[in-house]
Amino acid sequence: MITYGTNPGMGIGISKNIPEKAVGGSVNEMHKALNYMGLEQRQALKGKKIDYVFIGSCTNSRIEDLRMVANFVKGKKKAEDVNVWIVPGSKQVETQARKEGLHEIFQEAGFDLRQPGCSACLAMNEDKIPAGKYCVSTSNRNFEGRQGPGSRTFLVSPLMAAAAAVTGQITDVREML
């Protein structure tokens, strides 16, 4: 699953195209969301180039999530033109990840392990996605400007985010397993 709009309810299967008709909202809401996201009805998302990957937030950056991502990216490198931020869900998760050596796997893959906290989930401190840039994110909200003014957010699972980080585009992780 992946979101295409500006609320978590605007989601589709990764192999589907953006719907032609509004689902779960008004036609105006859908047009506004697609305009903000720079997308069109019936457009496929799979293969779309991305700029950032954010694997974090309190909801999708538990130790189990980080283990899964590390297992997937071990021996791989991030796409050259993609920034990847890993933000543990808590200090306890960060400590456990370091104890297990996950930080070394992330570093070898070119992922930036940052301090635990909200970070790019809601554009805290310097962790903001620039305007017009696309971010594949494991956070739980994709409202307009949530990850930075003018940022464009696709919500996915941690494993889908890891696949996008490696390929530099929206990818169906099942094709890589």
mmCIF file of C-alpha atoms in Angstrom:
data_model
loop_
_atom_site.group_PDB
_atom_site.id
_atom_site.type_symbol
_atom_site.label_atom_id
_atom_site.label_comp_id
_atom_site.label_asym_id
_atom_site.label_seq_id
_atom_site.Cartn_x
_atom_site.Cartn_y
_atom_site.Cartn_z
ATOM 1 C CA MET A 1 0.000 0.000 0.000
ATOM 2 C CA ILE A 2 0.991 3.589 -0.618
ATOM 3 C CA THR A 3 -0.747 6.932 -0.246
ATOM 4 C CA TYR A 4 -1.084 9.304 -3.161
ATOM 5 C CA GLY A 5 -2.865 12.249 -1.540
ATOM 6 C CA THR A 6 -2.729 14.412 1.535
ATOM 7 C CA ASN A 7 -4.462 12.265 4.103
ATOM 8 C CA PRO A 8 -3.826 8.655 5.144
ATOM 9 C CA GLY A 9 -7.161 7.560 3.617
ATOM 10 C CA MET A 10 -5.951 8.348 0.097
ATOM 11 C CA GLY A 11 -4.175 5.049 -0.396
ATOM 12 C CA ILE A 12 -3.903 2.383 -3.070
ATOM 13 C CA GLY A 13 -2.138 -0.909 -3.647
ATOM 14 C CA ILE A 14 1.369 -0.332 -4.985
ATOM 15 C CA SER A 15 0.471 -1.907 -8.336
ATOM 16 C CA LYS A 16 -2.672 0.218 -8.755
ATOM 17 C CA ASN A 17 -3.056 3.590 -10.417
ATOM 18 C CA ILE A 18 -4.384 6.685 -8.694
ATOM 19 C CA PRO A 19 -8.187 6.432 -8.839
ATOM 20 C CA GLU A 20 -10.146 8.355 -11.410
ATOM 21 C CA LYS A 21 -12.889 9.176 -8.912
ATOM 22 C CA ALA A 22 -12.674 10.496 -5.375
ATOM 23 C CA VAL A 23 -12.745 7.774 -2.737
ATOM 24 C CA GLY A 24 -13.609 8.703 0.832
ATOM 25 C CA GLY A 25 -13.769 12.423 0.137
ATOM 26 C CA SER A 26 -15.095 15.024 -2.220
ATOM 27 C CA VAL A 27 -13.968 15.586 -5.801
ATOM 28 C CA ASN A 28 -12.589 18.984 -4.744
ATOM 29 C CA GLU A 29 -10.512 17.389 -1.956
ATOM 30 C CA MET A 30 -9.056 14.894 -4.394
ATOM 31 C CA HIS A 31 -8.190 17.514 -7.008
ATOM 32 C CA LYS A 32 -6.621 19.728 -4.347
ATOM 33 C CA ALA A 33 -4.562 16.807 -2.998
ATOM 34 C CA LEU A 34 -3.365 15.712 -6.431
ATOM 35 C CA ASN A 35 -2.465 19.271 -7.355
ATOM 36 C CA TYR A 36 -0.444 19.629 -4.151
ATOM 37 C CA MET A 37 1.274 16.296 -4.766
ATOM 38 C CA GLY A 38 1.999 17.062 -8.417
ATOM 39 C CA LEU A 39 0.145 13.930 -9.503
ATOM 40 C CA GLU A 40 -2.743 13.048 -11.818
ATOM 41 C CA GLN A 41 -5.679 10.687 -11.778
ATOM 42 C CA ARG A 42 -4.939 7.270 -13.328
ATOM 43 C CA GLN A 43 -1.186 7.816 -12.829
ATOM 44 C CA ALA A 44 0.924 4.894 -11.633
ATOM 45 C CA LEU A 45 3.150 5.600 -8.644
ATOM 46 C CA LYS A 46 5.412 2.590 -9.051
ATOM 47 C CA GLY A 47 8.626 3.790 -10.664
ATOM 48 C CA LYS A 48 8.193 7.430 -9.622
ATOM 49 C CA LYS A 49 11.517 9.009 -8.638
ATOM 50 C CA ILE A 50 11.814 10.092 -5.015
ATOM 51 C CA ASP A 51 14.180 12.417 -3.166
ATOM 52 C CA TYR A 52 13.979 11.399 0.494
ATOM 53 C CA VAL A 53 13.171 8.360 2.582
ATOM 54 C CA PHE A 54 12.155 8.802 6.197
ATOM 55 C CA ILE A 55 12.028 5.640 8.280
ATOM 56 C CA GLY A 56 10.933 6.872 11.627
ATOM 57 C CA SER A 57 8.236 8.087 13.971
ATOM 58 C CA CYS A 58 6.813 6.493 17.049
ATOM 59 C CA THR A 59 4.593 4.230 14.932
ATOM 60 C CA ASN A 60 6.999 2.662 12.442
ATOM 61 C CA SER A 61 10.442 2.810 13.951
ATOM 62 C CA ARG A 62 10.287 0.166 16.623
ATOM 63 C CA ILE A 63 13.238 -2.186 17.030
ATOM 64 C CA GLU A 64 11.378 -4.822 14.973
ATOM 65 C CA ASP A 65 11.002 -2.311 12.121
ATOM 66 C CA LEU A 66 14.674 -1.352 12.234
ATOM 67 C CA ARG A 67 15.738 -5.011 12.276
ATOM 68 C CA MET A 68 13.578 -5.710 9.234
ATOM 69 C CA VAL A 69 14.991 -2.709 7.345
ATOM 70 C CA ALA A 70 18.578 -3.604 8.293
ATOM 71 C CA ASN A 71 18.073 -7.201 7.166
ATOM 72 C CA PHE A 72 16.747 -5.978 3.812
ATOM 73 C CA VAL A 73 19.475 -3.373 3.141
ATOM 74 C CA LYS A 74 22.433 -5.428 4.375
ATOM 75 C CA GLY A 75 24.940 -5.538 1.530
ATOM 76 C CA LYS A 76 23.010 -2.919 -0.483
ATOM 77 C CA LYS A 77 23.536 0.808 -0.965
ATOM 78 C CA LYS A 78 21.005 3.611 -1.082
ATOM 79 C CA ALA A 79 20.349 5.252 -4.425
ATOM 80 C CA GLU A 80 22.919 7.980 -4.998
ATOM 81 C CA ASP A 81 20.465 10.874 -5.236
ATOM 82 C CA VAL A 82 18.252 9.910 -2.284
ATOM 83 C CA ASN A 83 18.652 11.117 1.297
ATOM 84 C CA VAL A 84 17.705 8.437 3.823
ATOM 85 C CA TRP A 85 16.975 9.264 7.445
ATOM 86 C CA ILE A 86 16.470 6.555 10.056
ATOM 87 C CA VAL A 87 14.963 7.928 13.261
ATOM 88 C CA PRO A 88 14.415 5.426 16.080
ATOM 89 C CA GLY A 89 11.060 5.637 17.821
ATOM 90 C CA SER A 90 12.684 6.139 21.233
ATOM 91 C CA LYS A 91 16.064 6.309 22.989
ATOM 92 C CA GLN A 92 15.499 2.709 24.092
ATOM 93 C CA VAL A 93 15.072 1.623 20.452
ATOM 94 C CA GLU A 94 18.218 3.532 19.441
ATOM 95 C CA THR A 95 20.233 1.894 22.231
ATOM 96 C CA GLN A 96 19.018 -1.579 21.236
ATOM 97 C CA ALA A 97 19.696 -0.943 17.541
ATOM 98 C CA ARG A 98 23.268 0.126 18.318
ATOM 99 C CA LYS A 99 23.756 -2.846 20.622
ATOM 100 C CA GLU A 100 22.708 -5.163 17.765
ATOM 101 C CA GLY A 101 24.982 -3.394 15.276
ATOM 102 C CA LEU A 102 22.133 -2.147 13.097
ATOM 103 C CA HIS A 103 23.718 1.305 12.957
ATOM 104 C CA GLU A 104 26.704 -0.221 11.132
ATOM 105 C CA ILE A 105 24.450 -1.803 8.505
ATOM 106 C CA PHE A 106 22.648 1.511 8.012
ATOM 107 C CA GLN A 107 25.938 3.377 7.734
ATOM 108 C CA GLU A 108 27.313 0.915 5.158
ATOM 109 C CA ALA A 109 24.097 1.336 3.122
ATOM 110 C CA GLY A 110 24.480 5.125 3.239
ATOM 111 C CA PHE A 111 21.536 5.664 5.588
ATOM 112 C CA ASP A 112 21.775 8.437 8.172
ATOM 113 C CA LEU A 113 20.843 7.196 11.660
ATOM 114 C CA ARG A 114 19.587 10.249 13.499
ATOM 115 C CA GLN A 115 18.586 10.954 17.082
ATOM 116 C CA PRO A 116 15.252 9.554 18.304
ATOM 117 C CA GLY A 117 12.326 11.930 18.266
ATOM 118 C CA CYS A 118 9.738 13.402 15.953
ATOM 119 C CA SER A 119 12.207 14.603 13.323
ATOM 120 C CA ALA A 120 10.781 14.664 9.782
ATOM 121 C CA CYS A 121 7.500 13.136 10.946
ATOM 122 C CA LEU A 122 6.421 16.707 11.576
ATOM 123 C CA ALA A 123 9.374 18.742 10.344
ATOM 124 C CA MET A 124 11.085 19.277 13.674
ATOM 125 C CA ASN A 125 14.469 21.031 13.847
ATOM 126 C CA GLU A 126 16.459 20.807 10.588
ATOM 127 C CA ASP A 127 14.734 17.566 9.543
ATOM 128 C CA LYS A 128 12.479 19.061 6.894
ATOM 129 C CA ILE A 129 11.748 17.843 3.391
ATOM 130 C CA PRO A 130 12.244 20.761 0.966
ATOM 131 C CA ALA A 131 9.287 22.165 -0.963
ATOM 132 C CA GLY A 132 8.390 20.150 -4.048
ATOM 133 C CA LYS A 133 10.527 17.164 -3.047
ATOM 134 C CA TYR A 134 9.051 13.682 -2.706
ATOM 135 C CA CYS A 135 9.507 11.689 0.482
ATOM 136 C CA VAL A 136 8.628 8.060 1.020
ATOM 137 C CA SER A 137 7.811 8.018 4.708
ATOM 138 C CA THR A 138 6.826 5.564 7.418
ATOM 139 C CA SER A 139 5.255 8.284 9.535
ATOM 140 C CA ASN A 140 1.525 8.123 10.140
ATOM 141 C CA ARG A 141 0.375 11.384 8.550
ATOM 142 C CA ASN A 142 0.821 12.952 5.126
ATOM 143 C CA PHE A 143 -1.030 16.245 5.485
ATOM 144 C CA GLU A 144 0.067 19.229 3.380
ATOM 145 C CA GLY A 145 3.328 20.546 4.765
ATOM 146 C CA ARG A 146 3.566 17.917 7.503
ATOM 147 C CA GLN A 147 7.200 17.100 6.669
ATOM 148 C CA GLY A 148 8.053 20.668 5.672
ATOM 149 C CA PRO A 149 6.337 23.507 3.790
ATOM 150 C CA GLY A 150 5.481 22.263 0.293
ATOM 151 C CA SER A 151 6.877 18.762 0.899
ATOM 152 C CA ARG A 152 5.171 15.811 -0.787
ATOM 153 C CA THR A 153 4.765 12.637 1.284
ATOM 154 C CA PHE A 154 3.957 9.065 0.300
ATOM 155 C CA LEU A 155 3.164 6.867 3.310
ATOM 156 C CA VAL A 156 4.412 3.266 3.170
ATOM 157 C CA SER A 157 5.601 0.467 5.443
ATOM 158 C CA PRO A 158 9.216 0.359 6.656
ATOM 159 C CA LEU A 159 10.104 -2.394 4.188
ATOM 160 C CA MET A 160 8.584 -0.493 1.255
ATOM 161 C CA ALA A 161 10.551 2.585 2.359
ATOM 162 C CA ALA A 162 13.771 0.554 2.429
ATOM 163 C CA ALA A 163 13.121 -0.669 -1.121
ATOM 164 C CA ALA A 164 12.551 2.909 -2.303
ATOM 165 C CA ALA A 165 15.780 4.007 -0.605
ATOM 166 C CA VAL A 166 17.774 1.391 -2.497
ATOM 167 C CA THR A 167 16.126 1.915 -5.893
ATOM 168 C CA GLY A 168 15.554 5.693 -5.735
ATOM 169 C CA GLN A 169 11.956 5.265 -6.796
ATOM 170 C CA ILE A 170 8.655 3.950 -5.550
ATOM 171 C CA THR A 171 9.135 0.209 -5.628
ATOM 172 C CA ASP A 172 7.090 -2.883 -4.858
ATOM 173 C CA VAL A 173 9.329 -4.539 -2.284
ATOM 174 C CA ARG A 174 7.776 -7.932 -3.053
ATOM 175 C CA GLU A 175 9.649 -7.885 -6.363
ATOM 176 C CA MET A 176 12.936 -7.640 -4.454
ATOM 177 C CA LEU A 177 12.353 -10.369 -1.889
#
